[in-house]
Tab-separated table of C-alpha atoms in Angstrom:
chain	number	residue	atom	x	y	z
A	1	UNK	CA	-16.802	10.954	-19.218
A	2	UNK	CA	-14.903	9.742	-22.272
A	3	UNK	CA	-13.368	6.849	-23.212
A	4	UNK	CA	-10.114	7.798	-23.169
A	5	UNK	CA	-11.022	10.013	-19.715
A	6	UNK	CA	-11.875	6.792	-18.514
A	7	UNK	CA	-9.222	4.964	-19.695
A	8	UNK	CA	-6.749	7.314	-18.080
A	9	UNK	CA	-8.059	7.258	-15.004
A	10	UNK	CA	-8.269	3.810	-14.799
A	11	UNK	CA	-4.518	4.066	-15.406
A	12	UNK	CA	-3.902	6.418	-12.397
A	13	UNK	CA	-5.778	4.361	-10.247
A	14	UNK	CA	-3.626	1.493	-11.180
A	15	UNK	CA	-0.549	3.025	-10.733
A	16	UNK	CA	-1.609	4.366	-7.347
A	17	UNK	CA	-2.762	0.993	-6.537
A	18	UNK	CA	0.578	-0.485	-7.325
A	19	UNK	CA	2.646	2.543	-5.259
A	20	UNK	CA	0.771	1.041	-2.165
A	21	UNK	CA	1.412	-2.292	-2.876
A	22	UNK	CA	5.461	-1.214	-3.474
A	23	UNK	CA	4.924	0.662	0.203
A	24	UNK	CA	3.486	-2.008	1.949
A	25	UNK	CA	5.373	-5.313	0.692
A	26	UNK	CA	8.870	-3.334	1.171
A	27	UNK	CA	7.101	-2.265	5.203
A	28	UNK	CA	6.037	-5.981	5.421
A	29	UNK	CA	9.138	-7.621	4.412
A	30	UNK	CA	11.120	-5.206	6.772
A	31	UNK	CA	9.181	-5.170	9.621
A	32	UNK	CA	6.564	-8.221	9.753
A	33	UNK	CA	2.934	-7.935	8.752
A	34	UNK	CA	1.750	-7.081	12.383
A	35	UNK	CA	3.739	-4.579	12.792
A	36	UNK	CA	3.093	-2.195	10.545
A	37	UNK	CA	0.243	0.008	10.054
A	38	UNK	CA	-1.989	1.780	7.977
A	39	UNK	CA	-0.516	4.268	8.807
A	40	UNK	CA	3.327	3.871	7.920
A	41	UNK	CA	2.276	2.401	4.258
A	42	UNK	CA	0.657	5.320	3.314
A	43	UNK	CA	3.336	7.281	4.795
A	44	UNK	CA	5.518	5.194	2.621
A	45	UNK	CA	3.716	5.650	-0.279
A	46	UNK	CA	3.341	9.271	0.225
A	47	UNK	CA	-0.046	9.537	0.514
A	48	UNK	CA	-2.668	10.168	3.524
A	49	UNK	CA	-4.851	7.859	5.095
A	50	UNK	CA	-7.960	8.972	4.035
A	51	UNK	CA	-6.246	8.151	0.205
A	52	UNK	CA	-5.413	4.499	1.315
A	53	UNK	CA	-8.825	3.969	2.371
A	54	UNK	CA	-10.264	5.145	-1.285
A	55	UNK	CA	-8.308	2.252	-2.695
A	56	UNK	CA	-7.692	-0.441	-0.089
A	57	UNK	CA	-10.040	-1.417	3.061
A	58	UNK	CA	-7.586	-2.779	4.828
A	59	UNK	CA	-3.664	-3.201	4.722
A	60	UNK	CA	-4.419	-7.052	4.202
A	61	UNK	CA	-5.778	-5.826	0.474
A	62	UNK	CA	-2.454	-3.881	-0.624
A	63	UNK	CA	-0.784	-6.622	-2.369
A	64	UNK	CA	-3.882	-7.741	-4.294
A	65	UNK	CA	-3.270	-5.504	-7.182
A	66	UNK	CA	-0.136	-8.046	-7.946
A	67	UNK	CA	-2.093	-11.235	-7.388
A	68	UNK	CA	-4.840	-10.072	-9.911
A	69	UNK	CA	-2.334	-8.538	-12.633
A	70	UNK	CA	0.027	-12.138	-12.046
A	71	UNK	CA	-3.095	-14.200	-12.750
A	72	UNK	CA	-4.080	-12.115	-15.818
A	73	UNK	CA	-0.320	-12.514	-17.160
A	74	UNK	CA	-0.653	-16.606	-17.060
A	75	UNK	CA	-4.041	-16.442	-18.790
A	76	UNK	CA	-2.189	-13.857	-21.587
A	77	UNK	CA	0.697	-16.236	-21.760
A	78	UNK	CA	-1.295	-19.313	-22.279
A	79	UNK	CA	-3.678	-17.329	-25.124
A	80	UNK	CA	-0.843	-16.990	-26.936
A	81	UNK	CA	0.872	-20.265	-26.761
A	82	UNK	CA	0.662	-22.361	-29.857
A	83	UNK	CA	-3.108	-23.487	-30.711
A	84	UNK	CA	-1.825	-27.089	-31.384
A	85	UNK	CA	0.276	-27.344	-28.390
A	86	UNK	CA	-0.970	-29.655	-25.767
A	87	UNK	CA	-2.975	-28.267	-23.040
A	88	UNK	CA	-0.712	-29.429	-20.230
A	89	UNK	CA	2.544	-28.147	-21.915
A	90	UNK	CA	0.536	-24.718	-22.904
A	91	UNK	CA	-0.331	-24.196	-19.003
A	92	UNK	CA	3.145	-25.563	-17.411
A	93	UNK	CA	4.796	-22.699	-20.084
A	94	UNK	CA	2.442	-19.954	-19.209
A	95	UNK	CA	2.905	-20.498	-15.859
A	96	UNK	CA	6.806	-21.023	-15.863
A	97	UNK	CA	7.035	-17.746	-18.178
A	98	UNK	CA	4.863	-15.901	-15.472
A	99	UNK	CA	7.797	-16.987	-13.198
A	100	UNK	CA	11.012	-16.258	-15.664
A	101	UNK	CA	9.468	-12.511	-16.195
A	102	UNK	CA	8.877	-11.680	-12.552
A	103	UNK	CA	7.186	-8.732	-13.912
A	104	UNK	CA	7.102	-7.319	-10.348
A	105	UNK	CA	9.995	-7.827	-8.994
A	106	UNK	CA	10.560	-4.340	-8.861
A	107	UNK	CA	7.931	-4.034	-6.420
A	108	UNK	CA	8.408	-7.621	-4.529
A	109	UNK	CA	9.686	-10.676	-5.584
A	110	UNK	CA	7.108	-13.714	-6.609
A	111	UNK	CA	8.822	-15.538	-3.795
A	112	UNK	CA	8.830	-13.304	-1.373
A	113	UNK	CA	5.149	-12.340	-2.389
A	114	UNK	CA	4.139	-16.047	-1.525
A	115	UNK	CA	5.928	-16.035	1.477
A	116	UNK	CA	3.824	-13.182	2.444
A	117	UNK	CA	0.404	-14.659	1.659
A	118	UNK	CA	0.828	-17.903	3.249
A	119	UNK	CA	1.737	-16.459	5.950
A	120	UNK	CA	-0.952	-14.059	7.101
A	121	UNK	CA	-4.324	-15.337	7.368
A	122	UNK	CA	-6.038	-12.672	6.155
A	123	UNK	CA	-3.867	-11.854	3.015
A	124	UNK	CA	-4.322	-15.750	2.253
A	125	UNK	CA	-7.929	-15.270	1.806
A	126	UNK	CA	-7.921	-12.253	-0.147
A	127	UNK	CA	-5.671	-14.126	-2.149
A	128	UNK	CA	-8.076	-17.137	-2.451
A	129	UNK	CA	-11.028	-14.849	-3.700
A	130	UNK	CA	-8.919	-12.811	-6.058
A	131	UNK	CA	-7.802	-15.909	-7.567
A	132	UNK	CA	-11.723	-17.446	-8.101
A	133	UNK	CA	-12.884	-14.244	-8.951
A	134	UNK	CA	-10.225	-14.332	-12.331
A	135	UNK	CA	-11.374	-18.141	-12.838
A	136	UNK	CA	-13.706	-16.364	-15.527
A	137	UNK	CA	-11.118	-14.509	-17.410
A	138	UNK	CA	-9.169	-18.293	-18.110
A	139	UNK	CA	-12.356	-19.971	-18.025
A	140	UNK	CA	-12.764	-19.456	-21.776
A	141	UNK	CA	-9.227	-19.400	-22.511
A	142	UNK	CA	-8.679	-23.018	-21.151
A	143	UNK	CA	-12.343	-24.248	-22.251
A	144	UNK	CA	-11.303	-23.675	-25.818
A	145	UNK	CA	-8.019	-25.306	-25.459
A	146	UNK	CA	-9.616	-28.383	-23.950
A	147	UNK	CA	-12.257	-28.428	-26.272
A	148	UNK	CA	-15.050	-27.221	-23.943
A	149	UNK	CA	-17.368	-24.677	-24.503
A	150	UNK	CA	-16.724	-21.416	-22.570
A	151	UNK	CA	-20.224	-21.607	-21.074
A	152	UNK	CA	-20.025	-25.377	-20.168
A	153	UNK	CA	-19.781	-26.759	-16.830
A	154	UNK	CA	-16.659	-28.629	-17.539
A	155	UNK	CA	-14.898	-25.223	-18.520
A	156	UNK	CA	-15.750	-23.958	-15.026
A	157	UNK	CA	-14.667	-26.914	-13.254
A	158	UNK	CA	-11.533	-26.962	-15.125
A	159	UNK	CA	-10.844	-23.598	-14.480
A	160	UNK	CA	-11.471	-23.378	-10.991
A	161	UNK	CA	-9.109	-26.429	-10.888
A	162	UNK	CA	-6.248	-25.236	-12.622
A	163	UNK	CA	-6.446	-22.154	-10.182
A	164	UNK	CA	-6.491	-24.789	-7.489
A	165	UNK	CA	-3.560	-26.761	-8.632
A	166	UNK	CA	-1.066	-23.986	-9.320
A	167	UNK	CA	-2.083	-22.438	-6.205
A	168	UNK	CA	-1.521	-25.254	-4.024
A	169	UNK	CA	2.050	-25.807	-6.368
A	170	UNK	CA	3.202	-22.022	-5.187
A	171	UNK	CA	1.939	-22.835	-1.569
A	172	UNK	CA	4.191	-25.653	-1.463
A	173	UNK	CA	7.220	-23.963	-3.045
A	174	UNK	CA	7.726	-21.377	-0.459
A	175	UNK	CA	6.754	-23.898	2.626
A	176	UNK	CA	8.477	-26.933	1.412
A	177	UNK	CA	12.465	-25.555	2.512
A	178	UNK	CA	15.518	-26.544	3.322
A	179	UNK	CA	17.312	-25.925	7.083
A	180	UNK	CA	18.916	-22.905	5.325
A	181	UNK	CA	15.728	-21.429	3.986
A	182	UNK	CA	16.041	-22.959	0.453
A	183	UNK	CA	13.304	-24.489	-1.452
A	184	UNK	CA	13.786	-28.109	-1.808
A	185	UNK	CA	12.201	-28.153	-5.040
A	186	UNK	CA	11.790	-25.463	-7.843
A	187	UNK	CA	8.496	-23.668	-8.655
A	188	UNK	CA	8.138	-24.949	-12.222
A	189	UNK	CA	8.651	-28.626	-10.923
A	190	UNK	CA	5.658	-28.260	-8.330
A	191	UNK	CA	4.134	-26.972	-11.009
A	192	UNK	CA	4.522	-29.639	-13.554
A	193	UNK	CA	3.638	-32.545	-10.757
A	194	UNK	CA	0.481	-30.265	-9.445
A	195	UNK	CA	-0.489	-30.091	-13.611
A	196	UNK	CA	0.100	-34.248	-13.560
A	197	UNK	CA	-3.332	-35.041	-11.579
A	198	UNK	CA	-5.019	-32.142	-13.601
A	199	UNK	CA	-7.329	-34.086	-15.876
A	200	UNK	CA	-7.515	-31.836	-19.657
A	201	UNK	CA	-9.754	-34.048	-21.620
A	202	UNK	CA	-10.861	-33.102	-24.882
A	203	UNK	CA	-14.438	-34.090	-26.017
């Protein structure tokens, strides 16, 4: 197979991945997580069965497409922030740009996506290993800003904590709500108080 073969197909599965997760958060939101199936996401998504299981083993793994791509937008964001910015303000604007372009809204909103994943159990911990497993794509992206190397046990640390931090920040955000179903306190806020106990010492 050739590269751009590859690359293509890589694309399709994407984009197939990303009709299922479109199917399912839309049945999920509607309906409730328990009650719908296998089989009405792939009906939504216009596919059979035997097709969802070729990309998802269960319907607790359809929205991980967005958590993966949403983590890999904040690392992009923060590699392109200013070199000479300071590391807290680089990762409290890559993360609050992550919010402000809601890049899949279309599909479900970042709210609404949260909602969803601290809510079911088993969504929650796909969630939790999606987000260590992409500690090694910001690993070397925030090493370098903090002046670690890459390879260095303080990079991995620090990565794994920033992970930790913004995650427990979003957890908050969508369980921390008014009587009318309002969050008491924005996203980026959370955010910025989460970022305040972070420790990004240079050498």
């Amino acid at each position: 197979m050739t590269e751009a073969s590859r690359t293509v197909m890589n694309r399709r599965r994407s984009a197939m991945r990303m009709d299922i997760a479109a199917s399912a958060a839309r049945l999920f939101l509607e309906r409730g997580f328990d009650e719908t199936s296998v089989e009405d996401i792939a009906r939504g998504a216009d596919i059979s069965v035997r097709t969802f299981y070729r990309y998802c083993d269960a319907k607790e793994d359809t929205l991980t497409p967005i958590i993966a791509s949403g983590i890999r937008d904040f690392v992009s964001y923060l590699a392109d922030r200013p070199e000479d910015e300071p590391v807290e303000i680089a990762v409290h604007a890559a993360f609050v740009e992550s919010l402000r372009q809601d890049r899949y809204a279309h599909i479900v909103s970042t709210r609404d996506l949260f909602v969803l994943l601290t809510s079911v159990p088993g969504m929650r911990a796909r969630w939790m290993v999606a987000a260590l497993d992409l500690t090694d794509e910001l690993r070397p992206v925030i090493g370098a800003r903090a002046g670690h190397d890459p390879q260095s046990l303080e990079a991995r640390l620090l990565s794994h904590t920033l992970i930790g931090a913004l995650t427990v920040a979003l957890e908050h955000w969508v369980t921390c709500v008014s009587d009318e179903g309002a969050p008491r306190v924005e996203a980026a806020e959370l955010a910025a108080s989460a970022l305040s106990v972070v420790r990004f010492a240079r050498r």
